[in-house]
PDB file of C-alpha atoms in Angstrom:
ATOM      1  CA  MET A   1      -1.307   0.749 -19.786  1.00 51.00           C
ATOM      2  CA  VAL A   2      -3.397   0.504 -16.619  1.00 54.00           C
ATOM      3  CA  GLY A   3      -2.705   4.026 -15.387  1.00 50.00           C
ATOM      4  CA  SER A   4      -4.372   5.529 -18.428  1.00 59.00           C
ATOM      5  CA  GLN A   5      -7.454   3.290 -18.068  1.00 73.00           C
ATOM      6  CA  TRP A   6      -8.465   4.169 -14.499  1.00 72.00           C
ATOM      7  CA  PRO A   7      -8.256   7.339 -12.457  1.00 86.00           C
ATOM      8  CA  VAL A   8      -5.300   7.636 -10.149  1.00 89.00           C
ATOM      9  CA  PRO A   9      -6.357   8.462  -6.560  1.00 91.00           C
ATOM     10  CA  THR A  10      -5.354  11.640  -4.791  1.00 91.00           C
ATOM     11  CA  LEU A  11      -2.429  11.637  -2.411  1.00 89.00           C
ATOM     12  CA  LEU A  12      -4.898  12.310   0.401  1.00 93.00           C
ATOM     13  CA  ARG A  13      -6.739   9.035  -0.264  1.00 93.00           C
ATOM     14  CA  ARG A  14      -3.471   7.113  -0.510  1.00 91.00           C
ATOM     15  CA  PHE A  15      -2.234   8.665   2.730  1.00 92.00           C
ATOM     16  CA  GLY A  16      -5.570   7.946   4.408  1.00 95.00           C
ATOM     17  CA  ALA A  17      -5.317   4.276   3.437  1.00 95.00           C
ATOM     18  CA  LEU A  18      -1.760   4.122   4.768  1.00 92.00           C
ATOM     19  CA  MET A  19      -2.817   5.705   8.077  1.00 94.00           C
ATOM     20  CA  ILE A  20      -5.690   3.220   8.499  1.00 97.00           C
ATOM     21  CA  ASP A  21      -3.294   0.341   7.834  1.00 95.00           C
ATOM     22  CA  TRP A  22      -0.725   1.829  10.219  1.00 92.00           C
ATOM     23  CA  VAL A  23      -3.294   2.065  13.039  1.00 94.00           C
ATOM     24  CA  LEU A  24      -4.219  -1.585  12.422  1.00 93.00           C
ATOM     25  CA  CYS A  25      -0.531  -2.516  12.610  1.00 90.00           C
ATOM     26  CA  LEU A  26      -0.162  -0.624  15.885  1.00 88.00           C
ATOM     27  CA  LEU A  27      -3.141  -2.488  17.332  1.00 88.00           C
ATOM     28  CA  VAL A  28      -1.693  -5.852  16.299  1.00 87.00           C
ATOM     29  CA  ALA A  29       1.718  -4.824  17.647  1.00 83.00           C
ATOM     30  CA  GLY A  30       0.073  -3.995  20.966  1.00 82.00           C
ATOM     31  CA  PHE A  31      -0.924  -7.643  21.269  1.00 81.00           C
ATOM     32  CA  LEU A  32       2.555  -8.875  20.340  1.00 76.00           C
ATOM     33  CA  GLY A  33       4.702  -6.755  22.620  1.00 72.00           C
ATOM     34  CA  ARG A  34       5.016  -3.710  24.784  1.00 63.00           C
ATOM     35  CA  PHE A  35       3.902  -0.869  22.565  1.00 57.00           C
ATOM     36  CA  PRO A  36       5.432   1.570  21.608  1.00 58.00           C
ATOM     37  CA  HIS A  37       8.827   0.161  22.562  1.00 60.00           C
ATOM     38  CA  ASN A  38       8.958  -2.583  19.988  1.00 67.00           C
ATOM     39  CA  ASN A  39       9.838  -3.049  16.349  1.00 76.00           C
ATOM     40  CA  TRP A  40       6.687  -4.934  15.382  1.00 80.00           C
ATOM     41  CA  PRO A  41       4.653  -2.213  13.588  1.00 84.00           C
ATOM     42  CA  PRO A  42       6.896  -1.795  10.496  1.00 87.00           C
ATOM     43  CA  LEU A  43       7.299  -5.563  10.159  1.00 89.00           C
ATOM     44  CA  ILE A  44       3.555  -6.086  10.501  1.00 90.00           C
ATOM     45  CA  LEU A  45       2.937  -3.421   7.838  1.00 91.00           C
ATOM     46  CA  ILE A  46       5.286  -5.166   5.405  1.00 94.00           C
ATOM     47  CA  ILE A  47       3.604  -8.523   6.055  1.00 94.00           C
ATOM     48  CA  GLU A  48       0.131  -6.949   5.763  1.00 94.00           C
ATOM     49  CA  TYR A  49       1.044  -5.414   2.410  1.00 95.00           C
ATOM     50  CA  ALA A  50       2.569  -8.654   1.144  1.00 96.00           C
ATOM     51  CA  PHE A  51      -0.500 -10.685   2.075  1.00 97.00           C
ATOM     52  CA  PHE A  52      -3.372  -8.343   1.248  1.00 97.00           C
ATOM     53  CA  ILE A  53      -1.957  -6.589  -1.823  1.00 97.00           C
ATOM     54  CA  GLY A  54      -0.298  -9.755  -3.064  1.00 97.00           C
ATOM     55  CA  LEU A  55      -3.484 -11.817  -2.937  1.00 97.00           C
ATOM     56  CA  PHE A  56      -6.343  -9.304  -3.105  1.00 97.00           C
ATOM     57  CA  GLY A  57      -4.882  -6.073  -4.511  1.00 96.00           C
ATOM     58  CA  GLN A  58      -6.018  -4.095  -1.456  1.00 97.00           C
ATOM     59  CA  THR A  59      -5.159  -3.693   2.189  1.00 97.00           C
ATOM     60  CA  PRO A  60      -8.000  -2.996   4.636  1.00 97.00           C
ATOM     61  CA  GLY A  61      -7.139   0.709   4.471  1.00 97.00           C
ATOM     62  CA  MET A  62      -7.190   0.666   0.673  1.00 97.00           C
ATOM     63  CA  TRP A  63     -10.567  -1.088   0.721  1.00 97.00           C
ATOM     64  CA  ILE A  64     -12.014   1.616   2.984  1.00 96.00           C
ATOM     65  CA  MET A  65     -10.535   4.403   0.818  1.00 96.00           C
ATOM     66  CA  LYS A  66     -11.690   2.664  -2.393  1.00 96.00           C
ATOM     67  CA  ILE A  67      -8.280   2.265  -3.985  1.00 96.00           C
ATOM     68  CA  ALA A  68      -6.288  -0.762  -5.086  1.00 96.00           C
ATOM     69  CA  CYS A  69      -2.722  -1.657  -6.002  1.00 95.00           C
ATOM     70  CA  VAL A  70      -2.452  -3.651  -9.221  1.00 96.00           C
ATOM     71  CA  SER A  71       0.099  -4.581 -11.852  1.00 95.00           C
ATOM     72  CA  VAL A  72       0.835  -1.682 -14.158  1.00 93.00           C
ATOM     73  CA  ALA A  73       1.173  -4.171 -17.038  1.00 91.00           C
ATOM     74  CA  ASP A  74      -2.164  -5.983 -16.862  1.00 91.00           C
ATOM     75  CA  GLY A  75      -4.264  -4.681 -13.938  1.00 90.00           C
ATOM     76  CA  ARG A  76      -4.085  -7.947 -11.985  1.00 95.00           C
ATOM     77  CA  VAL A  77      -2.854  -8.552  -8.443  1.00 96.00           C
ATOM     78  CA  ILE A  78       0.912  -8.393  -8.184  1.00 97.00           C
ATOM     79  CA  GLY A  79       1.498 -11.484  -6.048  1.00 96.00           C
ATOM     80  CA  ILE A  80       3.116 -11.853  -2.658  1.00 97.00           C
ATOM     81  CA  PRO A  81       6.816 -11.460  -3.634  1.00 97.00           C
ATOM     82  CA  ARG A  82       6.255  -8.171  -5.497  1.00 96.00           C
ATOM     83  CA  ALA A  83       3.881  -6.916  -2.803  1.00 97.00           C
ATOM     84  CA  PHE A  84       6.492  -7.785  -0.160  1.00 97.00           C
ATOM     85  CA  LEU A  85       9.109  -5.764  -2.075  1.00 95.00           C
ATOM     86  CA  ARG A  86       6.657  -2.867  -2.394  1.00 92.00           C
ATOM     87  CA  GLY A  87       5.897  -2.951   1.349  1.00 92.00           C
ATOM     88  CA  LEU A  88       9.564  -3.175   2.271  1.00 92.00           C
ATOM     89  CA  LEU A  89      10.446  -0.155   0.135  1.00 90.00           C
ATOM     90  CA  LEU A  90       7.386   1.751   1.364  1.00 86.00           C
ATOM     91  CA  SER A  91       8.547   1.233   4.950  1.00 84.00           C
ATOM     92  CA  LEU A  92      11.659   3.228   4.049  1.00 82.00           C
ATOM     93  CA  LEU A  93       9.325   6.160   3.156  1.00 75.00           C
ATOM     94  CA  VAL A  94      11.749   7.932   0.793  1.00 68.00           C
ATOM     95  CA  PRO A  95      10.728   5.893  -2.289  1.00 66.00           C
ATOM     96  CA  ALA A  96       7.108   6.903  -1.700  1.00 69.00           C
ATOM     97  CA  LEU A  97       7.946  10.606  -1.635  1.00 76.00           C
ATOM     98  CA  ILE A  98       9.408  10.674  -5.153  1.00 83.00           C
ATOM     99  CA  MET A  99       6.588  10.152  -7.646  1.00 84.00           C
ATOM    100  CA  ASP A 100       5.897  10.520 -11.341  1.00 86.00           C
ATOM    101  CA  ARG A 101       2.767  11.971 -13.025  1.00 83.00           C
ATOM    102  CA  GLN A 102       0.814   8.772 -12.346  1.00 82.00           C
ATOM    103  CA  ARG A 103       1.786   9.075  -8.677  1.00 85.00           C
ATOM    104  CA  ARG A 104       3.947   5.968  -8.919  1.00 88.00           C
ATOM    105  CA  GLY A 105       6.731   6.100  -6.346  1.00 87.00           C
ATOM    106  CA  TRP A 106       9.956   4.127  -6.503  1.00 87.00           C
ATOM    107  CA  HIS A 107       8.276   1.380  -4.485  1.00 88.00           C
ATOM    108  CA  ASP A 108       5.575   1.077  -7.174  1.00 91.00           C
ATOM    109  CA  LYS A 109       8.088   1.112 -10.017  1.00 90.00           C
ATOM    110  CA  ALA A 110      10.240  -1.575  -8.390  1.00 90.00           C
ATOM    111  CA  ALA A 111       7.167  -3.786  -7.874  1.00 92.00           C
ATOM    112  CA  GLY A 112       5.656  -2.999 -11.281  1.00 94.00           C
ATOM    113  CA  SER A 113       2.512  -1.714  -9.576  1.00 94.00           C
ATOM    114  CA  ILE A 114       0.196   1.265  -9.678  1.00 93.00           C
ATOM    115  CA  VAL A 115      -2.427   2.474  -7.213  1.00 93.00           C
ATOM    116  CA  ILE A 116      -5.805   3.075  -8.849  1.00 94.00           C
ATOM    117  CA  GLU A 117      -9.301   4.065  -7.798  1.00 94.00           C
ATOM    118  CA  THR A 118     -11.762   1.205  -7.510  1.00 91.00           C
ATOM    119  CA  ARG A 119     -14.745   3.448  -8.127  1.00 79.00           C
ATOM    120  CA  ARG A 120     -15.295   5.726 -11.069  1.00 61.00           C
ATOM    121  CA  SER A 121     -15.546   9.444 -10.346  1.00 49.00           C
TER     122      SER A 121
END
């Protein structure tokens, strides 16, 4: 299992990656409509997660924080549909707050993913 092969990042690093991605989404939303009175940021975050995690295993925030989101079964990228599901559930926030010992929230379990460190400690 992937989670036992690589270290699982701290919640602080995961949260840091999410905040970097959220700021990027707010900047993009500012170009698309009158910020903050629009609904673009959550939609942009879901699309960002679907594209970047689905194809590369990392969002820009994850790349900066040196973490990645991969398949718990084989360590590969999870693909756009599963990354879209993960992003959609993450936007609800509650699934991310309930985690197991590997820090896999409901959004990770539904997508069959796990967040891992990309550098060894």
